[in-house]
Amino acid sequence: MPVSPEDTVVVIGAGMAGLAASIRLAAAGHRVVVCEAQTEAGGKMRRVEVGGRGFDAGPTVLTMKWVFDALFAAAGRSIDDELVLAASPVIARHYWQGGACLDLHADLEETVRAVDDFAGRREADGYRRFAADSRRTFAVLKDSFIDASRPNPVSLSRRIGLGRPADLLAIKPFSTLWSALGSYFADVRLRQLFGRYATYCGSSPYLSPATLMLVAHVEQEGVWTVQGGIRTLADRLTSLAVGLGVEFRYGDPVSEILIDPSRRTVSGLLTRAGRSLAARQIIFNGDVAALPRLIGVTPPDPAKTLPQRSLSALVSCRLAEPAGVPLAHHTVFFSSDYEREFAAIFKRCEAPDDPTVYLCAQDRDARGLLPQSHAGPERIYALMNLLADGDRRRFNESEVGACLKNMEQRLMLNGLTLLNDPAPANITTPDRFASLYPATGGALYGMASHGWMASFARPGSQGPVPGLYLAGGSVHPGPGLPMAALSGKRAAEQLMADRPLTRRSVPVVTTGGMSMERATVGVSPSR
């Protein structure tokens, strides 16, 4: 039967938010078409090959499992039946110059003991207070901000409760993360460790609000490894979406979102290849920086948006044999001068000559152990933070070589040597990220979370044109896999609230990948 534009929802982009929105819409009875510029779904959950072995080249951490429990449940499935997950007993390992080491453990008391051994009783007591305040901050913001529509400062205060001033003050909205950490830790190394949470949203701990300390509790609730890597999560969600009837169209980027001039609402889209698709409702799962061009609005000057952008990165995926200090699945090697490192990026607009380096040893399990059958080099993912200026310049071979040399130097100063395999590494720099994610300049997290108003500046799910909805890491509630999934949920819910559900058959995913038809009734999902 022919399908009218009113019956079709188009999702632009098959990243985490696009997949989450598509699954929820299809499960609720809507016809969904996903247009993806790349040749496969997943967005930043991308995979590259080195020496014939696959690497996760994007996100490497899965947290907030409850978000994904709910997403799989929306498709009628259980994440524990679809994926093999393992909770990491060691959240991350951290090294400083000379090989000083501190592990954060999933068990809070284990971490308290580790901090005590590392820096003394006073710092361990500070960590216990920090963990309690992190838990309280998360509890205050989970339902009022994280898993809710985008508030403004007044509405957030109302949600928390004007009669609960202690809770309002607990989230420390006007302190920077770095300054707040000074009230818990005298040891600058511990401030470095927990200040790193600002980089999870592409920001500087010296400019970001102390509210980001809630990340400590997010990790304390569980850090998970996925058998087969994070890319397996993207593949499974894509399969679930297809089983629910979602249609994916790959390899043809959207060039324009069409707007009906008489109704001033979206009416469809055009692709680079000249194909058109009519739709009255569209979810845009891309960086909001790319939206002006698609709707015919002059985009801002990149030079003016550069200071607002979040971090980019140099990511190296290579095969190597580690020697020296032992690795966990997630290991961080800190620079000697954290403030100088972030000043280089955000003030001097240059690559830091002494970068903090994050490694993901992708062959190691949740306990940080290699399989007994493993032999030869390991898959090592390495990342250093850089300025998101990939739309203004290209990284030449000399600049890439300098960054890699500085990363190697920091690893060696902290006790690690990597003996490289002959297979050439796969290197991604800000200019490459800029080409993968249009209009971002290579920024990986939308705009930086600098200043207490930054969290309120991210757009909500309602787009600038009626019928257009927004999802992804550059919109509320922010970057990261679980946050992007929540943004997709929010966009789908807003879309469904804006129109009644028409009667149609809904494919229901069943064991073995087959589907059944279920009749739906014309009711408004918002009731």
Short mmCIF file of C-alpha atoms in Angstrom, two decimals:
data_model
loop_
_atom_site.label_atom_id
_atom_site.label_comp_id
_atom_site.label_asym_id
_atom_site.label_seq_id
_atom_site.Cartn_x
_atom_site.Cartn_y
_atom_site.Cartn_z
CA MET A 1 0.00 0.00 0.00
CA PRO A 2 1.27 3.54 -0.67
CA VAL A 3 2.46 5.32 2.43
CA SER A 4 1.70 9.02 2.93
CA PRO A 5 4.19 11.46 4.47
CA GLU A 6 1.98 11.59 7.56
CA ASP A 7 2.62 7.88 8.14
CA THR A 8 6.42 8.11 7.88
CA VAL A 9 8.97 9.33 10.39
CA VAL A 10 12.42 9.97 8.96
CA VAL A 11 15.50 9.76 11.16
CA ILE A 12 18.63 11.43 9.80
CA GLY A 13 21.65 9.62 11.20
CA ALA A 14 22.01 6.11 12.61
CA GLY A 15 24.17 6.87 15.62
CA MET A 16 23.16 5.83 19.12
CA ALA A 17 20.43 8.48 19.39
CA GLY A 18 19.03 7.66 15.96
CA LEU A 19 18.92 3.95 16.75
CA ALA A 20 17.26 4.60 20.11
CA ALA A 21 14.62 6.86 18.58
CA SER A 22 13.96 4.46 15.70
CA ILE A 23 13.45 1.47 17.98
CA ARG A 24 11.06 3.34 20.26
CA LEU A 25 9.05 4.77 17.35
CA ALA A 26 8.82 1.47 15.49
CA ALA A 27 7.86 -0.39 18.66
CA ALA A 28 5.06 2.16 19.15
CA GLY A 29 3.70 1.53 15.66
CA HIS A 30 5.27 4.15 13.43
CA ARG A 31 6.82 3.57 10.03
CA VAL A 32 10.46 4.68 10.31
CA VAL A 33 13.03 5.32 7.59
CA VAL A 34 16.63 6.02 8.66
CA CYS A 35 18.94 7.91 6.28
CA GLU A 36 22.61 7.36 7.11
CA ALA A 37 25.49 8.99 5.23
CA GLN A 38 27.92 6.16 6.04
CA THR A 39 27.66 2.62 4.74
CA GLU A 40 26.56 1.21 8.10
CA ALA A 41 24.83 2.25 11.31
CA GLY A 42 26.58 3.15 14.54
CA GLY A 43 27.77 6.75 14.15
CA LYS A 44 30.69 7.29 16.51
CA MET A 45 30.52 3.60 17.47
CA ARG A 46 32.73 2.94 14.48
CA ARG A 47 35.16 0.14 13.80
CA VAL A 48 38.50 0.16 11.98
CA GLU A 49 40.90 -2.64 11.03
CA VAL A 50 44.62 -2.90 11.66
CA GLY A 51 46.51 -5.96 10.55
CA GLY A 52 43.21 -7.73 9.84
CA ARG A 53 41.91 -7.19 13.39
CA GLY A 54 38.91 -5.04 14.27
CA PHE A 55 39.11 -2.14 16.74
CA ASP A 56 36.45 -0.07 18.43
CA ALA A 57 37.61 3.37 17.25
CA GLY A 58 35.01 5.43 19.11
CA PRO A 59 33.46 5.02 22.57
CA THR A 60 35.07 2.30 24.68
CA VAL A 61 33.04 2.55 27.91
CA LEU A 62 29.49 1.43 28.69
CA THR A 63 27.88 2.96 31.78
CA MET A 64 24.32 3.66 32.99
CA LYS A 65 23.20 0.18 32.00
CA TRP A 66 19.65 1.02 33.08
CA VAL A 67 19.34 3.23 29.99
CA PHE A 68 20.06 0.29 27.70
CA ASP A 69 17.92 -2.09 29.75
CA ALA A 70 14.98 0.20 28.99
CA LEU A 71 15.88 0.55 25.31
CA PHE A 72 16.07 -3.20 24.71
CA ALA A 73 12.86 -3.65 26.71
CA ALA A 74 11.14 -1.18 24.36
CA ALA A 75 11.94 -3.64 21.55
CA GLY A 76 10.55 -6.52 23.59
CA ARG A 77 13.95 -7.94 24.41
CA SER A 78 16.44 -8.12 27.27
CA ILE A 79 19.94 -6.71 26.87
CA ASP A 80 21.30 -9.62 28.91
CA ASP A 81 19.84 -12.05 26.36
CA GLU A 82 21.17 -10.06 23.40
CA LEU A 83 24.69 -9.17 24.55
CA VAL A 84 27.36 -10.63 26.80
CA LEU A 85 28.21 -7.93 29.35
CA ALA A 86 30.71 -8.06 32.17
CA ALA A 87 30.97 -5.58 35.04
CA SER A 88 34.54 -4.34 35.48
CA PRO A 89 35.91 -4.85 39.02
CA VAL A 90 38.56 -2.23 38.19
CA ILE A 91 36.88 0.86 36.74
CA ALA A 92 40.20 2.27 35.51
CA ARG A 93 43.92 2.22 36.31
CA HIS A 94 45.90 5.47 36.58
CA TYR A 95 49.65 6.12 36.34
CA TRP A 96 51.77 9.16 37.06
CA GLN A 97 55.42 9.88 36.33
CA GLY A 98 57.69 7.24 37.80
CA GLY A 99 54.96 4.58 37.76
CA ALA A 100 52.88 5.64 40.78
CA CYS A 101 49.60 3.78 40.33
CA LEU A 102 46.02 4.01 41.63
CA ASP A 103 43.09 1.80 40.66
CA LEU A 104 39.48 2.87 41.04
CA HIS A 105 37.41 -0.18 41.99
CA ALA A 106 33.75 -1.00 41.52
CA ASP A 107 33.75 -1.78 45.25
CA LEU A 108 33.75 1.56 47.07
CA GLU A 109 35.60 0.27 50.11
CA GLU A 110 38.32 -1.19 47.90
CA THR A 111 38.83 2.27 46.40
CA VAL A 112 38.94 3.85 49.86
CA ARG A 113 41.70 1.41 50.83
CA ALA A 114 43.54 2.04 47.56
CA VAL A 115 43.45 5.82 48.05
CA ASP A 116 44.65 5.35 51.64
CA ASP A 117 47.62 3.29 50.45
CA PHE A 118 48.32 5.75 47.64
CA ALA A 119 48.01 9.11 49.41
CA GLY A 120 47.14 8.57 53.08
CA ARG A 121 44.16 8.51 55.43
CA ARG A 122 43.20 12.16 54.99
CA GLU A 123 42.85 11.74 51.22
CA ALA A 124 40.91 8.50 51.71
CA ASP A 125 38.48 10.36 53.97
CA GLY A 126 38.23 13.04 51.28
CA TYR A 127 37.42 10.39 48.71
CA ARG A 128 34.66 8.98 50.90
CA ARG A 129 33.09 12.47 51.16
CA PHE A 130 33.55 13.01 47.44
CA ALA A 131 31.83 9.71 46.61
CA ALA A 132 28.90 10.57 48.90
CA ASP A 133 28.48 14.01 47.34
CA SER A 134 28.76 12.55 43.85
CA ARG A 135 26.00 10.08 44.69
CA ARG A 136 23.82 12.87 46.05
CA THR A 137 24.40 15.06 42.97
CA PHE A 138 23.42 12.21 40.69
CA ALA A 139 20.30 11.46 42.74
CA VAL A 140 19.22 15.11 42.58
CA LEU A 141 19.76 15.41 38.82
CA LYS A 142 18.79 11.97 37.48
CA ASP A 143 15.04 12.57 37.18
CA SER A 144 15.10 16.37 37.18
CA PHE A 145 17.73 16.83 34.45
CA ILE A 146 19.38 13.73 32.98
CA ASP A 147 16.26 11.68 32.18
CA ALA A 148 13.94 14.65 31.65
CA SER A 149 13.19 17.31 29.08
CA ARG A 150 15.66 20.18 28.92
CA PRO A 151 15.05 22.60 31.79
CA ASN A 152 16.13 26.16 32.32
CA PRO A 153 17.59 27.27 35.67
CA VAL A 154 14.16 28.22 37.01
CA SER A 155 12.39 25.04 35.93
CA LEU A 156 15.27 22.90 37.22
CA SER A 157 14.96 24.62 40.59
CA ARG A 158 11.25 23.86 40.59
CA ARG A 159 11.84 20.23 39.68
CA ILE A 160 14.37 19.81 42.46
CA GLY A 161 12.12 21.73 44.80
CA LEU A 162 12.49 25.30 45.96
CA GLY A 163 11.84 23.98 49.45
CA ARG A 164 14.98 21.82 49.23
CA PRO A 165 17.76 24.43 49.21
CA ALA A 166 20.29 21.89 50.48
CA ASP A 167 19.76 19.81 47.34
CA LEU A 168 20.09 22.88 45.12
CA LEU A 169 23.40 23.75 46.78
CA ALA A 170 24.58 20.12 46.70
CA ILE A 171 24.99 20.19 42.91
CA LYS A 172 27.55 23.04 43.23
CA PRO A 173 26.41 24.86 40.08
CA PHE A 174 28.66 27.91 40.49
CA SER A 175 31.95 26.18 41.35
CA THR A 176 34.35 24.78 38.79
CA LEU A 177 35.11 21.10 39.00
CA TRP A 178 38.77 21.78 39.74
CA SER A 179 38.07 24.20 42.57
CA ALA A 180 35.48 21.87 44.11
CA LEU A 181 37.95 18.98 44.04
CA GLY A 182 40.28 21.08 46.20
CA SER A 183 37.79 20.80 49.06
CA TYR A 184 38.19 17.00 49.02
CA PHE A 185 41.81 16.40 48.01
CA ALA A 186 45.09 18.10 48.87
CA ASP A 187 46.98 15.70 46.59
CA VAL A 188 47.01 17.24 43.10
CA ARG A 189 47.18 13.78 41.54
CA LEU A 190 43.73 12.97 42.90
CA ARG A 191 42.41 16.26 41.57
CA GLN A 192 43.82 15.24 38.19
CA LEU A 193 42.15 11.85 38.38
CA PHE A 194 38.67 13.13 39.20
CA GLY A 195 39.10 16.30 37.16
CA ARG A 196 39.37 14.06 34.13
CA TYR A 197 35.59 13.60 34.29
CA ALA A 198 35.29 16.97 32.53
CA THR A 199 36.89 15.40 29.46
CA TYR A 200 34.03 12.90 29.28
CA CYS A 201 32.02 15.77 27.81
CA GLY A 202 34.98 17.27 25.97
CA SER A 203 35.73 20.04 28.45
CA SER A 204 38.37 21.45 30.77
CA PRO A 205 38.13 20.74 34.52
CA TYR A 206 39.27 24.32 35.11
CA LEU A 207 36.22 25.74 33.27
CA SER A 208 33.50 23.11 33.78
CA PRO A 209 30.94 23.14 36.61
CA ALA A 210 31.46 20.96 39.66
CA THR A 211 28.19 19.24 38.80
CA LEU A 212 30.26 16.90 36.62
CA MET A 213 31.43 15.16 39.78
CA LEU A 214 28.29 13.05 39.35
CA VAL A 215 30.28 11.02 36.79
CA ALA A 216 32.09 9.43 39.72
CA HIS A 217 28.82 7.91 40.89
CA VAL A 218 27.84 6.89 37.36
CA GLU A 219 31.04 4.85 37.19
CA GLN A 220 30.56 3.55 40.72
CA GLU A 221 27.20 2.11 39.61
CA GLY A 222 29.01 0.03 37.02
CA VAL A 223 31.40 0.12 34.07
CA TRP A 224 30.71 -2.67 31.60
CA THR A 225 32.63 -4.37 28.83
CA VAL A 226 30.72 -5.78 25.87
CA GLN A 227 31.90 -9.05 24.38
CA GLY A 228 32.88 -8.21 20.82
CA GLY A 229 33.30 -4.52 21.68
CA ILE A 230 31.00 -1.50 21.71
CA ARG A 231 30.48 -1.95 17.97
CA THR A 232 28.55 -5.14 18.81
CA LEU A 233 26.04 -2.99 20.69
CA ALA A 234 25.46 -0.90 17.56
CA ASP A 235 25.07 -4.00 15.40
CA ARG A 236 22.55 -5.57 17.76
CA LEU A 237 20.46 -2.41 18.03
CA THR A 238 20.42 -2.16 14.24
CA SER A 239 19.17 -5.74 13.99
CA LEU A 240 16.45 -5.05 16.54
CA ALA A 241 15.36 -1.98 14.59
CA VAL A 242 15.20 -3.94 11.34
CA GLY A 243 13.17 -6.64 13.11
CA LEU A 244 10.68 -3.95 14.13
CA GLY A 245 10.30 -2.83 10.52
CA VAL A 246 12.73 0.10 10.41
CA GLU A 247 14.12 0.74 6.92
CA PHE A 248 17.76 1.85 6.65
CA ARG A 249 19.08 3.75 3.63
CA TYR A 250 22.88 3.96 3.62
CA GLY A 251 25.60 5.81 1.77
CA ASP A 252 23.65 8.85 0.55
CA PRO A 253 24.00 11.91 2.81
CA VAL A 254 21.05 14.23 3.33
CA SER A 255 21.72 17.55 1.60
CA GLU A 256 18.57 19.47 2.53
CA ILE A 257 15.64 19.30 4.92
CA LEU A 258 12.62 20.55 3.00
CA ILE A 259 10.24 23.04 4.58
CA ASP A 260 6.69 23.68 3.34
CA PRO A 261 6.58 27.47 2.87
CA SER A 262 2.82 27.69 3.37
CA ARG A 263 2.66 25.59 6.54
CA ARG A 264 6.18 26.44 7.71
CA THR A 265 6.72 22.85 8.77
CA VAL A 266 9.08 20.16 7.50
CA SER A 267 7.87 18.33 4.42
CA GLY A 268 10.72 15.94 3.64
CA LEU A 269 14.35 15.84 2.57
CA LEU A 270 16.69 15.67 -0.38
CA THR A 271 19.85 13.58 -0.57
CA ARG A 272 23.15 14.28 -2.25
CA ALA A 273 22.26 11.80 -4.99
CA GLY A 274 19.05 13.72 -5.74
CA ARG A 275 16.61 11.39 -4.04
CA SER A 276 13.65 12.89 -2.20
CA LEU A 277 11.67 11.52 0.71
CA ALA A 278 8.43 13.07 1.95
CA ALA A 279 7.85 13.26 5.69
CA ARG A 280 5.99 15.54 8.09
CA GLN A 281 8.19 14.58 11.04
CA ILE A 282 11.98 14.26 11.02
CA ILE A 283 14.45 13.48 13.79
CA PHE A 284 17.89 14.91 13.16
CA ASN A 285 20.56 12.77 14.82
CA GLY A 286 23.62 14.81 13.97
CA ASP A 287 25.59 17.60 15.53
CA VAL A 288 23.37 20.68 15.73
CA ALA A 289 26.21 22.67 14.15
CA ALA A 290 25.32 20.97 10.84
CA LEU A 291 21.63 21.89 11.02
CA PRO A 292 21.69 25.50 9.67
CA ARG A 293 23.03 24.38 6.30
CA LEU A 294 20.36 21.70 6.00
CA ILE A 295 17.46 24.07 6.66
CA GLY A 296 18.77 26.90 4.50
CA VAL A 297 20.13 29.15 7.24
CA THR A 298 23.56 30.75 7.01
CA PRO A 299 25.83 28.86 9.42
CA PRO A 300 27.92 30.83 11.91
CA ASP A 301 31.54 31.65 11.19
CA PRO A 302 33.72 28.72 12.36
CA ALA A 303 36.15 31.21 13.89
CA LYS A 304 33.37 32.41 16.20
CA THR A 305 32.22 28.92 17.19
CA LEU A 306 35.72 27.53 17.80
CA PRO A 307 35.94 28.73 21.44
CA GLN A 308 32.62 27.03 22.21
CA ARG A 309 33.54 23.63 20.79
CA SER A 310 34.32 20.61 22.89
CA LEU A 311 37.53 18.64 22.57
CA SER A 312 38.65 16.72 19.55
CA ALA A 313 41.36 14.07 19.69
CA LEU A 314 44.10 12.14 18.04
CA VAL A 315 43.16 8.46 18.19
CA SER A 316 45.67 5.75 17.38
CA CYS A 317 44.61 2.13 16.89
CA ARG A 318 47.57 -0.20 16.61
CA LEU A 319 48.91 -3.61 17.43
CA ALA A 320 51.62 -3.59 20.11
CA GLU A 321 53.18 -5.57 22.93
CA PRO A 322 53.11 -3.63 26.23
CA ALA A 323 56.14 -3.79 28.49
CA GLY A 324 56.67 -2.27 31.92
CA VAL A 325 53.69 -1.40 34.10
CA PRO A 326 50.64 -3.70 33.81
CA LEU A 327 47.56 -2.49 31.94
CA ALA A 328 43.89 -2.74 32.89
CA HIS A 329 41.17 -2.67 30.24
CA HIS A 330 41.05 1.14 30.77
CA THR A 331 44.32 2.86 31.75
CA VAL A 332 45.16 6.57 32.00
CA PHE A 333 48.68 8.03 31.95
CA PHE A 334 48.62 11.54 33.39
CA SER A 335 50.76 14.48 32.27
CA SER A 336 52.96 16.31 34.76
CA ASP A 337 51.15 19.66 34.47
CA TYR A 338 47.41 19.29 33.95
CA GLU A 339 46.66 23.03 33.89
CA ARG A 340 49.31 23.64 31.25
CA GLU A 341 47.89 20.82 29.14
CA PHE A 342 44.39 22.35 29.03
CA ALA A 343 45.74 25.87 28.59
CA ALA A 344 47.56 24.66 25.48
CA ILE A 345 44.31 23.39 23.99
CA PHE A 346 41.73 25.96 25.03
CA LYS A 347 43.88 29.12 25.45
CA ARG A 348 46.84 28.78 23.10
CA CYS A 349 44.94 26.65 20.54
CA GLU A 350 47.79 24.20 20.08
CA ALA A 351 48.56 20.55 20.69
CA PRO A 352 49.91 19.95 24.22
CA ASP A 353 53.53 18.86 24.24
CA ASP A 354 52.89 16.76 27.37
CA PRO A 355 49.49 15.12 26.89
CA THR A 356 47.54 12.85 29.20
CA VAL A 357 47.09 9.56 27.34
CA TYR A 358 44.15 7.19 27.64
CA LEU A 359 44.66 3.56 26.59
CA CYS A 360 42.04 0.89 26.01
CA ALA A 361 43.58 -2.57 25.86
CA GLN A 362 40.83 -4.12 23.80
CA ASP A 363 41.94 -7.74 24.10
CA ARG A 364 41.78 -7.57 27.89
CA ASP A 365 38.62 -8.57 29.73
CA ALA A 366 36.76 -6.71 32.47
CA ARG A 367 39.40 -7.86 34.99
CA GLY A 368 42.21 -6.59 32.77
CA LEU A 369 43.38 -10.10 31.89
CA LEU A 370 44.28 -11.47 28.47
CA PRO A 371 42.64 -14.73 27.34
CA GLN A 372 44.81 -17.77 28.03
CA SER A 373 44.90 -18.47 24.30
CA HIS A 374 46.16 -14.97 23.46
CA ALA A 375 49.55 -14.73 21.80
CA GLY A 376 51.37 -11.89 20.08
CA PRO A 377 50.57 -8.18 20.05
CA GLU A 378 47.50 -6.64 21.65
CA ARG A 379 44.95 -4.23 20.20
CA ILE A 380 45.85 -0.89 21.78
CA TYR A 381 43.59 2.15 21.39
CA ALA A 382 45.34 5.38 22.47
CA LEU A 383 43.85 8.87 22.72
CA MET A 384 45.16 12.37 23.43
CA ASN A 385 42.94 15.45 23.55
CA LEU A 386 43.26 18.17 20.89
CA LEU A 387 41.55 21.36 19.78
CA ALA A 388 38.54 20.94 17.48
CA ASP A 389 39.90 22.95 14.56
CA GLY A 390 39.72 20.24 11.91
CA ASP A 391 37.67 22.42 9.57
CA ARG A 392 40.34 25.13 9.56
CA ARG A 393 43.50 23.09 8.95
CA ARG A 394 44.76 19.65 8.09
CA PHE A 395 47.17 17.71 10.28
CA ASN A 396 50.28 16.99 8.21
CA GLU A 397 52.60 14.04 8.72
CA SER A 398 55.02 16.09 10.81
CA GLU A 399 52.30 17.25 13.24
CA VAL A 400 50.90 13.75 13.61
CA GLY A 401 54.41 12.43 14.21
CA ALA A 402 55.02 15.05 16.91
CA CYS A 403 51.80 14.11 18.72
CA LEU A 404 52.62 10.41 18.59
CA LYS A 405 56.15 11.10 19.89
CA ASN A 406 54.75 13.14 22.79
CA MET A 407 52.29 10.35 23.63
CA GLU A 408 55.08 7.75 23.61
CA GLN A 409 57.22 9.99 25.84
CA ARG A 410 54.44 10.34 28.41
CA LEU A 411 53.81 6.58 28.44
CA MET A 412 57.51 5.89 29.01
CA LEU A 413 57.78 8.49 31.80
CA ASN A 414 54.90 6.74 33.54
CA GLY A 415 56.43 3.31 33.09
CA LEU A 416 55.02 1.84 29.85
CA THR A 417 56.73 0.94 26.59
CA LEU A 418 54.80 -0.26 23.54
CA LEU A 419 56.65 -2.52 21.12
CA ASN A 420 54.85 -1.91 17.85
CA ASP A 421 53.76 -4.55 15.36
CA PRO A 422 54.78 -3.93 11.72
CA ALA A 423 51.15 -3.38 10.72
CA PRO A 424 50.58 0.39 10.17
CA ALA A 425 48.47 2.06 12.84
CA ASN A 426 45.10 3.63 12.04
CA ILE A 427 45.31 7.32 13.02
CA THR A 428 42.35 9.69 13.27
CA THR A 429 42.98 13.42 13.72
CA PRO A 430 40.60 16.39 14.14
CA ASP A 431 40.40 17.03 10.38
CA ARG A 432 39.35 13.42 9.80
CA PHE A 433 36.75 13.67 12.58
CA ALA A 434 35.55 16.91 10.94
CA SER A 435 34.94 15.04 7.68
CA LEU A 436 33.14 12.21 9.48
CA TYR A 437 30.90 14.57 11.48
CA PRO A 438 30.04 17.63 9.34
CA ALA A 439 30.22 21.18 10.71
CA THR A 440 31.82 20.05 13.98
CA GLY A 441 35.44 20.90 13.22
CA GLY A 442 36.12 17.50 14.78
CA ALA A 443 34.49 18.31 18.13
CA LEU A 444 33.40 14.97 19.55
CA TYR A 445 30.97 16.14 22.23
CA GLY A 446 29.03 19.09 20.80
CA MET A 447 29.89 22.30 22.59
CA ALA A 448 32.10 22.40 25.66
CA SER A 449 30.47 22.38 29.10
CA HIS A 450 32.22 25.57 30.24
CA GLY A 451 30.41 27.81 32.70
CA TRP A 452 27.37 27.09 34.84
CA MET A 453 24.93 27.91 32.00
CA ALA A 454 26.47 25.47 29.51
CA SER A 455 24.15 22.61 30.45
CA PHE A 456 21.13 24.80 29.74
CA ALA A 457 22.51 26.04 26.42
CA ARG A 458 22.25 22.66 24.70
CA PRO A 459 19.09 22.47 22.56
CA GLY A 460 16.22 20.28 23.67
CA SER A 461 14.39 17.74 21.51
CA GLN A 462 12.19 20.34 19.78
CA GLY A 463 13.87 21.64 16.63
CA PRO A 464 13.73 25.15 15.15
CA VAL A 465 10.99 24.17 12.67
CA PRO A 466 7.68 22.42 13.54
CA GLY A 467 7.99 18.74 12.76
CA LEU A 468 11.77 18.74 13.26
CA TYR A 469 13.21 17.05 16.35
CA LEU A 470 16.78 16.85 17.63
CA ALA A 471 18.76 13.98 19.13
CA GLY A 472 22.40 13.12 19.72
CA GLY A 473 25.34 14.05 21.88
CA SER A 474 25.21 17.75 21.00
CA VAL A 475 21.71 18.18 22.49
CA HIS A 476 20.25 17.65 25.95
CA PRO A 477 21.20 15.79 28.12
CA GLY A 478 24.71 15.71 26.60
CA PRO A 479 27.41 13.47 25.11
CA GLY A 480 28.21 9.82 25.73
CA LEU A 481 26.39 6.64 24.75
CA PRO A 482 23.76 6.60 27.53
CA MET A 483 23.08 10.33 27.22
CA ALA A 484 22.68 10.05 23.45
CA ALA A 485 20.30 7.13 23.92
CA LEU A 486 18.26 9.25 26.34
CA SER A 487 18.16 12.10 23.81
CA GLY A 488 16.77 9.67 21.23
CA LYS A 489 14.15 8.54 23.71
CA ARG A 490 13.23 12.15 24.45
CA ALA A 491 12.94 13.04 20.73
CA ALA A 492 10.74 10.01 20.04
CA GLU A 493 8.48 10.80 22.99
CA GLN A 494 8.14 14.44 21.93
CA LEU A 495 7.33 13.42 18.36
CA MET A 496 4.70 10.92 19.46
CA ALA A 497 3.15 13.44 21.84
CA ASP A 498 2.75 15.80 18.89
CA ARG A 499 0.60 13.39 16.86
CA PRO A 500 -1.85 10.56 17.56
CA LEU A 501 -0.76 7.07 16.67
CA THR A 502 -2.57 5.81 13.56
CA ARG A 503 -3.71 2.22 13.37
CA ARG A 504 -1.24 -0.11 11.74
CA SER A 505 0.49 -3.44 12.31
CA VAL A 506 3.63 -3.38 14.42
CA PRO A 507 6.38 -5.95 13.84
CA VAL A 508 7.42 -7.54 17.11
CA VAL A 509 10.91 -9.04 17.33
CA THR A 510 10.88 -12.67 18.42
CA THR A 511 13.55 -15.21 19.18
CA GLY A 512 15.53 -16.14 16.10
CA GLY A 513 15.07 -12.78 14.40
CA MET A 514 11.58 -13.49 12.98
CA SER A 515 8.77 -10.98 13.38
CA MET A 516 5.06 -11.15 14.17
CA GLU A 517 2.37 -8.56 13.48
CA ARG A 518 0.54 -6.85 16.33
CA ALA A 519 -2.44 -4.59 15.81
CA THR A 520 -2.30 -1.18 17.42
CA VAL A 521 -5.11 1.14 18.34
CA GLY A 522 -5.32 4.82 17.41
CA VAL A 523 -4.51 6.48 20.71
CA SER A 524 -2.15 9.22 21.66
CA PRO A 525 1.03 7.85 23.30
CA SER A 526 1.22 11.02 25.35
CA ARG A 527 -1.76 9.93 27.46
#
